[in-house]
Structures are given as structure tokens and as C-alpha cells.
Coordinates of C-alpha atoms in Angstrom, one line a residue:
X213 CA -72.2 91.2 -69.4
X214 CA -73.6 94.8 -70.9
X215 CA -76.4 94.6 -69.0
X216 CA -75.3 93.4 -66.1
X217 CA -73.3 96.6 -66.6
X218 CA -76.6 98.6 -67.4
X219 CA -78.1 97.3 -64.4
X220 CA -75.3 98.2 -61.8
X221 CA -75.4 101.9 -63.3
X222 CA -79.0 102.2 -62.8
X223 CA -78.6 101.2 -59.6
X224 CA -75.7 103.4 -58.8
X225 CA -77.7 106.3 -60.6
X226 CA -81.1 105.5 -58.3
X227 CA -78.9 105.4 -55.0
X228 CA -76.9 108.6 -56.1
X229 CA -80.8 109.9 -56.3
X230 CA -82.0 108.9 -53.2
X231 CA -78.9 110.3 -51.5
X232 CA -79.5 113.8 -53.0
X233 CA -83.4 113.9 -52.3
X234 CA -83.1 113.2 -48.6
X235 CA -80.0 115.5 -48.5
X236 CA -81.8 118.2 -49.6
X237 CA -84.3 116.8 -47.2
X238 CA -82.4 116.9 -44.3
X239 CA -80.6 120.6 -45.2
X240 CA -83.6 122.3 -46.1
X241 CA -87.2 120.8 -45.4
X242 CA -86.4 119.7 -41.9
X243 CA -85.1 122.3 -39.7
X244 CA -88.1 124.4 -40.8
X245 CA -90.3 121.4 -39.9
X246 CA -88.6 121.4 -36.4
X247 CA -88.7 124.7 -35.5
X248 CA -92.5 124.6 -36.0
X249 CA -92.8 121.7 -34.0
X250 CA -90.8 123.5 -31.5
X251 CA -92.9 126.3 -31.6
X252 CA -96.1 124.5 -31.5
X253 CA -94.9 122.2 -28.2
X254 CA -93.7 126.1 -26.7
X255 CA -97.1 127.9 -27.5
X256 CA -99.5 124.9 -26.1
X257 CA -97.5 125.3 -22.7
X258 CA -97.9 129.2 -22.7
X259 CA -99.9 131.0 -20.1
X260 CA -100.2 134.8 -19.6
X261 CA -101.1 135.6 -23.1
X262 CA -102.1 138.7 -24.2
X263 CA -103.3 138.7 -28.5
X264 CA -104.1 141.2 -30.2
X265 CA -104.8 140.8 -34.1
X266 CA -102.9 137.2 -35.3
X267 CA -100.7 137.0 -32.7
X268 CA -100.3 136.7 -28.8
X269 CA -97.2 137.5 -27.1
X270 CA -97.2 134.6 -24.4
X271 CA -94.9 133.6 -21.5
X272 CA -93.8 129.8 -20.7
X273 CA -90.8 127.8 -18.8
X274 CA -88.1 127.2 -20.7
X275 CA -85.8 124.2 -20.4
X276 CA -83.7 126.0 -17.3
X277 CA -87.5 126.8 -15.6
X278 CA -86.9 130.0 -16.2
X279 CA -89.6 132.0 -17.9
X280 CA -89.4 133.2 -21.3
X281 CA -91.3 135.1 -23.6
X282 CA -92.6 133.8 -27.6
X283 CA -94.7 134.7 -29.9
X284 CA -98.1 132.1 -30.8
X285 CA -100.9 133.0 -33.5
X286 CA -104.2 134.0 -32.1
X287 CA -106.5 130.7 -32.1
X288 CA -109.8 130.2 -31.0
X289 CA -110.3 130.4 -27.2
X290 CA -106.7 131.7 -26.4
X291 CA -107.6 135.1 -25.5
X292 CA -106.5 135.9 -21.6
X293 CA -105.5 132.4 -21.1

């Protein structure tokens, strides 16, 4: 019976674990991970763009089709796109 006892609270403890790790996941990691994602689906739909160092200030549609301005880094071949 003790280590069927032993065994439950290591499972308990692994679970509690898991629970933590992917809350921490979910509360920190991810919403920076989406907001890149975001950015990146934004900036490959851009037109207009006009760079200067790092960065191009860039217009695209918006959900509503209503144009909006962001902000995309400077990659190869973007220049006057």
C-alpha cells in the first residue's frame, strides 16, 4: 500500500508540473509568439513601403478593408514595394 501511495503522489506532483509549465506557457510565451505571427501575416500583405535604415513604415487592409499603417523590418528586396 506505501507505494501505491508513492506512486499516486508522483503522479499528482508530475501533473501539478505539467499544469504550471504550460500555464506559464500559455501567460507568457504565447501572446508574444502571436503577436509576431500577426505581425509577420500584416507585413507580407503590405504595399506602399517606404524603409529607411531597419525598418519600413508600410500600409495594408485591415480586417474592416480599411487601410492602416505598421511598421515591418527592412528585408531584402522590400525597398519601394
Amino acid at each position: 500500500m506505501k507505494e501505491a501511495t508513492g506512486e499516486l503522489n508522483m503522479t499528482v506532483v508530475t501533473v501539478v508540473a505539467i499544469a504550471a509549465v504550460a500555464a506559464f506557457f500559455y501567460a507568457f510565451v504565447w501572446p508574444s509568439i502571436k503577436v509576431n505571427i500577426l505581425n509577420s501575416a500584416k507585413c507580407s500583405n503590405a504595399y506602399n513601403c517606404q524603409c529607411t535604415g531597419k525598418t519600413c513604415k508600410c500600409t495594408y487592409f485591415d480586417d474592416n478593408q480599411k487601410e492602416t499603417e505598421v511598421t515591418c523590418p527592412n528585408n531584402a528586396g522590400m525597398e519601394n514595394k
